[in-house]
PDB file of C-alpha atoms in Angstrom:
ATOM      1  CA  ASN A   1      14.862   1.085  -4.001  1.00  0.00           C
ATOM      2  CA  ASN A   2      14.458   1.805  -0.252  1.00  0.00           C
ATOM      3  CA  VAL A   3      10.953   3.125  -0.595  1.00  0.00           C
ATOM      4  CA  TYR A   4      10.068  -0.378  -1.915  1.00  0.00           C
ATOM      5  CA  GLN A   5      11.882  -2.275   0.138  1.00  0.00           C
ATOM      6  CA  ASN A   6      10.127  -0.370   3.194  1.00  0.00           C
ATOM      7  CA  GLY A   7       6.720  -1.190   1.399  1.00  0.00           C
ATOM      8  CA  LEU A   8       7.506  -4.739   1.423  1.00  0.00           C
ATOM      9  CA  ARG A   9       8.282  -4.852   5.420  1.00  0.00           C
ATOM     10  CA  VAL A  10       5.174  -2.791   5.842  1.00  0.00           C
ATOM     11  CA  LEU A  11       3.292  -5.463   4.002  1.00  0.00           C
ATOM     12  CA  GLU A  12       4.895  -7.932   6.183  1.00  0.00           C
ATOM     13  CA  THR A  13       3.730  -6.167   9.496  1.00  0.00           C
ATOM     14  CA  VAL A  14       0.466  -5.485   8.007  1.00  0.00           C
ATOM     15  CA  TYR A  15      -0.192  -9.215   7.252  1.00  0.00           C
ATOM     16  CA  LEU A  16       0.628 -10.053  10.922  1.00  0.00           C
ATOM     17  CA  ASN A  17      -1.900  -7.592  12.280  1.00  0.00           C
ATOM     18  CA  ALA A  18      -4.477  -9.164   9.773  1.00  0.00           C
ATOM     19  CA  TYR A  19      -3.884 -12.361  10.819  1.00  0.00           C
ATOM     20  CA  ASP A  20      -4.149 -11.613  14.357  1.00  0.00           C
ATOM     21  CA  ALA A  21      -7.340  -9.801  13.793  1.00  0.00           C
ATOM     22  CA  LYS A  22      -8.621 -12.718  11.892  1.00  0.00           C
ATOM     23  CA  ILE A  23      -7.851 -15.151  14.648  1.00  0.00           C
ATOM     24  CA  LEU A  24      -9.587 -12.959  17.243  1.00  0.00           C
ATOM     25  CA  ILE A  25     -12.477 -12.717  14.816  1.00  0.00           C
ATOM     26  CA  ASP A  26     -12.642 -16.430  14.555  1.00  0.00           C
ATOM     27  CA  LEU A  27     -12.483 -16.733  18.355  1.00  0.00           C
ATOM     28  CA  VAL A  28     -15.303 -14.412  19.136  1.00  0.00           C
ATOM     29  CA  GLN A  29     -17.569 -15.922  16.443  1.00  0.00           C
ATOM     30  CA  ARG A  30     -16.875 -19.587  17.471  1.00  0.00           C
ATOM     31  CA  THR A  31     -17.371 -18.683  21.369  1.00  0.00           C
ATOM     32  CA  TYR A  32     -20.330 -16.302  20.969  1.00  0.00           C
ATOM     33  CA  PHE A  33     -22.072 -16.380  17.530  1.00  0.00           C
ATOM     34  CA  THR A  34     -22.956 -20.081  17.025  1.00  0.00           C
ATOM     35  CA  VAL A  35     -26.627 -19.406  16.795  1.00  0.00           C
ATOM     36  CA  ASN A  36     -27.827 -18.942  13.117  1.00  0.00           C
ATOM     37  CA  ASP A  37     -29.592 -15.599  14.204  1.00  0.00           C
ATOM     38  CA  GLN A  38     -29.511 -12.365  12.217  1.00  0.00           C
ATOM     39  CA  GLU A  39     -26.371 -11.157  14.487  1.00  0.00           C
ATOM     40  CA  GLY A  40     -24.657 -14.640  13.962  1.00  0.00           C
ATOM     41  CA  ILE A  41     -25.117 -14.836  10.404  1.00  0.00           C
ATOM     42  CA  ARG A  42     -23.480 -11.209   9.901  1.00  0.00           C
ATOM     43  CA  VAL A  43     -20.794 -12.250  12.074  1.00  0.00           C
ATOM     44  CA  ARG A  44     -19.911 -15.207  10.053  1.00  0.00           C
ATOM     45  CA  GLU A  45     -19.964 -12.851   6.937  1.00  0.00           C
ATOM     46  CA  GLN A  46     -17.549 -10.553   8.317  1.00  0.00           C
ATOM     47  CA  GLN A  47     -15.581 -13.728   9.601  1.00  0.00           C
ATOM     48  CA  ASN A  48     -15.669 -14.957   5.945  1.00  0.00           C
ATOM     49  CA  ARG A  49     -14.592 -11.379   4.621  1.00  0.00           C
ATOM     50  CA  THR A  50     -11.939 -11.304   6.899  1.00  0.00           C
ATOM     51  CA  ALA A  51     -10.447 -14.614   6.110  1.00  0.00           C
ATOM     52  CA  LYS A  52     -10.565 -13.796   2.381  1.00  0.00           C
ATOM     53  CA  ALA A  53      -8.921 -10.229   2.886  1.00  0.00           C
ATOM     54  CA  THR A  54      -5.972 -11.813   5.072  1.00  0.00           C
ATOM     55  CA  SER A  55      -5.790 -14.695   2.517  1.00  0.00           C
ATOM     56  CA  GLU A  56      -5.383 -11.610  -0.374  1.00  0.00           C
ATOM     57  CA  ILE A  57      -2.826  -9.735   1.936  1.00  0.00           C
ATOM     58  CA  LYS A  58      -0.623 -13.090   2.142  1.00  0.00           C
ATOM     59  CA  SER A  59      -1.035 -13.600  -1.643  1.00  0.00           C
ATOM     60  CA  GLN A  60      -0.099 -10.273  -2.417  1.00  0.00           C
ATOM     61  CA  ILE A  61       3.189 -10.478  -0.392  1.00  0.00           C
ATOM     62  CA  GLU A  62       3.901 -13.578  -2.225  1.00  0.00           C
ATOM     63  CA  ALA A  63       3.391 -12.074  -5.593  1.00  0.00           C
ATOM     64  CA  ILE A  64       5.280  -8.976  -4.837  1.00  0.00           C
ATOM     65  CA  GLN A  65       8.373 -10.931  -3.351  1.00  0.00           C
ATOM     66  CA  SER A  66       8.667 -12.641  -6.389  1.00  0.00           C
ATOM     67  CA  VAL A  67       9.023  -9.825  -8.919  1.00  0.00           C
ATOM     68  CA  THR A  68      10.893  -6.761  -9.479  1.00  0.00           C
ATOM     69  CA  GLU A  69       8.604  -4.739 -11.605  1.00  0.00           C
ATOM     70  CA  ARG A  70       7.735  -1.767  -9.529  1.00  0.00           C
ATOM     71  CA  GLU A  71       4.232  -1.404 -11.080  1.00  0.00           C
ATOM     72  CA  LYS A  72       3.354  -4.715  -9.638  1.00  0.00           C
ATOM     73  CA  ILE A  73       4.625  -3.777  -6.336  1.00  0.00           C
ATOM     74  CA  ASP A  74       2.461  -0.391  -6.370  1.00  0.00           C
ATOM     75  CA  GLN A  75      -0.593  -2.709  -7.268  1.00  0.00           C
ATOM     76  CA  GLY A  76      -0.240  -5.118  -4.503  1.00  0.00           C
ATOM     77  CA  LEU A  77       0.201  -2.268  -1.964  1.00  0.00           C
ATOM     78  CA  ALA A  78      -3.126  -0.805  -3.376  1.00  0.00           C
ATOM     79  CA  LYS A  79      -4.866  -4.216  -3.341  1.00  0.00           C
ATOM     80  CA  THR A  80      -3.629  -4.752   0.175  1.00  0.00           C
ATOM     81  CA  GLU A  81      -5.021  -1.257   1.389  1.00  0.00           C
ATOM     82  CA  ILE A  82      -8.490  -2.351   0.330  1.00  0.00           C
ATOM     83  CA  SER A  83      -8.055  -5.973   2.050  1.00  0.00           C
ATOM     84  CA  LEU A  84      -7.276  -3.593   5.261  1.00  0.00           C
ATOM     85  CA  SER A  85     -10.391  -1.484   4.816  1.00  0.00           C
ATOM     86  CA  VAL A  86     -12.289  -4.800   4.607  1.00  0.00           C
ATOM     87  CA  ILE A  87     -10.838  -6.016   7.889  1.00  0.00           C
ATOM     88  CA  TYR A  88     -11.149  -2.828   9.734  1.00  0.00           C
ATOM     89  CA  ASN A  89     -14.826  -2.548   8.598  1.00  0.00           C
ATOM     90  CA  GLY A  90     -15.492  -6.093   9.694  1.00  0.00           C
ATOM     91  CA  LEU A  91     -14.062  -5.496  13.110  1.00  0.00           C
ATOM     92  CA  GLY A  92     -16.292  -2.450  13.708  1.00  0.00           C
ATOM     93  CA  ILE A  93     -19.285  -4.214  12.446  1.00  0.00           C
ATOM     94  CA  ILE A  94     -18.643  -7.126  14.968  1.00  0.00           C
ATOM     95  CA  ARG A  95     -17.800  -4.977  17.660  1.00  0.00           C
ATOM     96  CA  ASP A  96     -21.129  -3.197  17.099  1.00  0.00           C
ATOM     97  CA  ILE A  97     -23.099  -6.460  17.134  1.00  0.00           C
ATOM     98  CA  CYS A  98     -21.588  -7.201  20.549  1.00  0.00           C
ATOM     99  CA  GLU A  99     -23.261  -4.276  21.918  1.00  0.00           C
ATOM    100  CA  SER A 100     -26.616  -5.494  20.311  1.00  0.00           C
ATOM    101  CA  PRO A 101     -29.366  -6.017  23.181  1.00  0.00           C
ATOM    102  CA  ILE A 102     -29.218 -10.046  22.536  1.00  0.00           C
ATOM    103  CA  TYR A 103     -25.291 -10.232  22.988  1.00  0.00           C
ATOM    104  CA  LYS A 104     -24.251  -7.205  25.043  1.00  0.00           C
ATOM    105  CA  GLY A 105     -24.520  -9.173  28.374  1.00  0.00           C
ATOM    106  CA  LYS A 106     -23.090 -12.424  26.907  1.00  0.00           C
ATOM    107  CA  ILE A 107     -19.694 -10.999  25.565  1.00  0.00           C
ATOM    108  CA  PRO A 108     -17.223 -10.120  28.254  1.00  0.00           C
ATOM    109  CA  ASP A 109     -15.744  -6.718  28.229  1.00  0.00           C
ATOM    110  CA  GLY A 110     -12.301  -8.290  27.496  1.00  0.00           C
ATOM    111  CA  HIS A 111     -13.374  -9.668  24.047  1.00  0.00           C
ATOM    112  CA  LYS A 112     -14.940  -6.231  23.274  1.00  0.00           C
ATOM    113  CA  THR A 113     -11.626  -4.266  24.189  1.00  0.00           C
ATOM    114  CA  SER A 114      -9.824  -6.682  21.833  1.00  0.00           C
ATOM    115  CA  LEU A 115     -11.983  -6.149  18.861  1.00  0.00           C
ATOM    116  CA  ASP A 116     -11.470  -2.464  19.806  1.00  0.00           C
ATOM    117  CA  THR A 117      -7.424  -2.886  19.951  1.00  0.00           C
ATOM    118  CA  HIS A 118      -7.425  -4.768  16.930  1.00  0.00           C
ATOM    119  CA  ARG A 119      -9.463  -2.254  15.143  1.00  0.00           C
ATOM    120  CA  SER A 120      -7.106   0.435  16.014  1.00  0.00           C
ATOM    121  CA  THR A 121      -4.062  -1.672  15.140  1.00  0.00           C
ATOM    122  CA  ILE A 122      -5.313  -2.440  11.627  1.00  0.00           C
ATOM    123  CA  ASN A 123      -6.277   1.508  11.398  1.00  0.00           C
ATOM    124  CA  SER A 124      -2.588   2.275  12.433  1.00  0.00           C
ATOM    125  CA  ALA A 125      -1.398  -0.666   9.794  1.00  0.00           C
ATOM    126  CA  LEU A 126      -3.375   1.261   7.056  1.00  0.00           C
ATOM    127  CA  THR A 127      -2.360   4.649   7.979  1.00  0.00           C
ATOM    128  CA  THR A 128       1.263   3.187   7.759  1.00  0.00           C
ATOM    129  CA  LEU A 129       0.515   1.347   4.224  1.00  0.00           C
ATOM    130  CA  ILE A 130      -0.940   4.696   2.998  1.00  0.00           C
ATOM    131  CA  ARG A 131       2.391   6.500   4.182  1.00  0.00           C
ATOM    132  CA  ALA A 132       4.389   3.942   2.364  1.00  0.00           C
ATOM    133  CA  ARG A 133       2.516   4.268  -0.733  1.00  0.00           C
ATOM    134  CA  GLN A 134       2.602   8.057  -0.629  1.00  0.00           C
ATOM    135  CA  ALA A 135       6.809   7.687  -0.282  1.00  0.00           C
ATOM    136  CA  ILE A 136       6.938   5.788  -3.254  1.00  0.00           C
ATOM    137  CA  SER A 137       4.607   8.113  -5.089  1.00  0.00           C
ATOM    138  CA  SER A 138       6.687  10.993  -3.787  1.00  0.00           C
ATOM    139  CA  THR A 139      10.155   9.272  -4.638  1.00  0.00           C
ATOM    140  CA  LYS A 140       8.690   8.637  -7.917  1.00  0.00           C
ATOM    141  CA  ILE A 141       7.927  12.467  -8.914  1.00  0.00           C
ATOM    142  CA  THR A 142      11.126  13.412  -7.418  1.00  0.00           C
ATOM    143  CA  ASN A 143      12.820  10.883  -9.925  1.00  0.00           C
ATOM    144  CA  THR A 144      11.094  11.660 -12.495  1.00  0.00           C
ATOM    145  CA  SER A 145      11.811  15.386 -12.068  1.00  0.00           C
ATOM    146  CA  ARG A 146      15.385  14.840 -11.526  1.00  0.00           C
ATOM    147  CA  ILE A 147      15.554  13.033 -14.539  1.00  0.00           C
ATOM    148  CA  ASN A 148      13.559  15.643 -16.657  1.00  0.00           C
ATOM    149  CA  ALA A 149      16.186  18.273 -15.164  1.00  0.00           C
ATOM    150  CA  ALA A 150      19.223  15.990 -16.257  1.00  0.00           C
ATOM    151  CA  GLU A 151      17.849  15.709 -19.645  1.00  0.00           C
ATOM    152  CA  ALA A 152      17.258  19.308 -20.134  1.00  0.00           C
ATOM    153  CA  GLU A 153      20.914  19.841 -18.803  1.00  0.00           C
ATOM    154  CA  VAL A 154      21.949  17.437 -21.464  1.00  0.00           C
ATOM    155  CA  ALA A 155      19.904  18.985 -24.193  1.00  0.00           C
ATOM    156  CA  ARG A 156      21.422  22.470 -23.263  1.00  0.00           C
ATOM    157  CA  ALA A 157      24.896  20.993 -23.187  1.00  0.00           C
ATOM    158  CA  GLU A 158      24.660  19.292 -26.537  1.00  0.00           C
ATOM    159  CA  GLY A 159      23.297  22.721 -27.895  1.00  0.00           C
ATOM    160  CA  SER A 160      26.039  24.523 -26.480  1.00  0.00           C
ATOM    161  CA  LEU A 161      28.437  21.760 -28.083  1.00  0.00           C
ATOM    162  CA  GLN A 162      27.005  22.298 -31.483  1.00  0.00           C
ATOM    163  CA  SER A 163      27.320  25.811 -31.338  1.00  0.00           C
ATOM    164  CA  ALA A 164      31.130  25.392 -30.448  1.00  0.00           C
ATOM    165  CA  GLU A 165      31.391  22.972 -33.175  1.00  0.00           C
ATOM    166  CA  ASP A 166      29.765  25.421 -35.654  1.00  0.00           C
ATOM    167  CA  GLN A 167      32.185  28.491 -34.434  1.00  0.00           C
ATOM    168  CA  LEU A 168      35.111  25.870 -34.788  1.00  0.00           C
ATOM    169  CA  ALA A 169      34.115  25.030 -38.060  1.00  0.00           C
ATOM    170  CA  LEU A 170      33.994  28.811 -39.223  1.00  0.00           C
ATOM    171  CA  ILE A 171      37.375  29.553 -37.918  1.00  0.00           C
ATOM    172  CA  LEU A 172      38.905  26.626 -39.322  1.00  0.00           C
ATOM    173  CA  ALA A 173      37.161  26.887 -42.763  1.00  0.00           C
ATOM    174  CA  PRO A 174      39.408  28.308 -45.531  1.00  0.00           C
ATOM    175  CA  PRO A 175      38.313  31.593 -46.878  1.00  0.00           C
ATOM    176  CA  ARG A 176      35.790  31.709 -49.595  1.00  0.00           C
ATOM    177  CA  GLY A 177      36.359  33.653 -52.952  1.00  0.00           C
ATOM    178  CA  GLU A 178      33.717  36.221 -52.126  1.00  0.00           C
ATOM    179  CA  ASP A 179      35.334  36.746 -48.649  1.00  0.00           C
ATOM    180  CA  LEU A 180      38.743  37.773 -50.570  1.00  0.00           C
TER     181      LEU A 180
END
């Protein structure tokens, strides 16, 4: 249970990071990429992908909070990982576009640094999410192993009990005619 609760906390933090990145991308697009040139179109495309990915993360959080099925939580975490990758890649593409000859001098270093910082933050969030998924997987494996060991111990105990009952039945049984 704890690893799943941690997974939910990670998702909430991840969403905040994704939302912050979306806000920055919106600002950069509105401020510098309003022209319908190739770069502006590419930035808007990444802006739309980031908005969709951020919305998907929020949907996953809402869906996961209303269920107790661990499989759905696992699926939500996996989908969120994909959404984070979309945002990470989008930040990288926009940052590269900022260095294109047309825009290099127009975009202040502060906004370029913010794109780099948000990309790093998303990368850290992605790493944290992957670790949370790995912790869940590890816990599942450990629990399955413990269950299997316990079931084997129960089977061994049942076998010992049956053997003891058979021995007791032999001791308590009246002698047979051929034994006399």
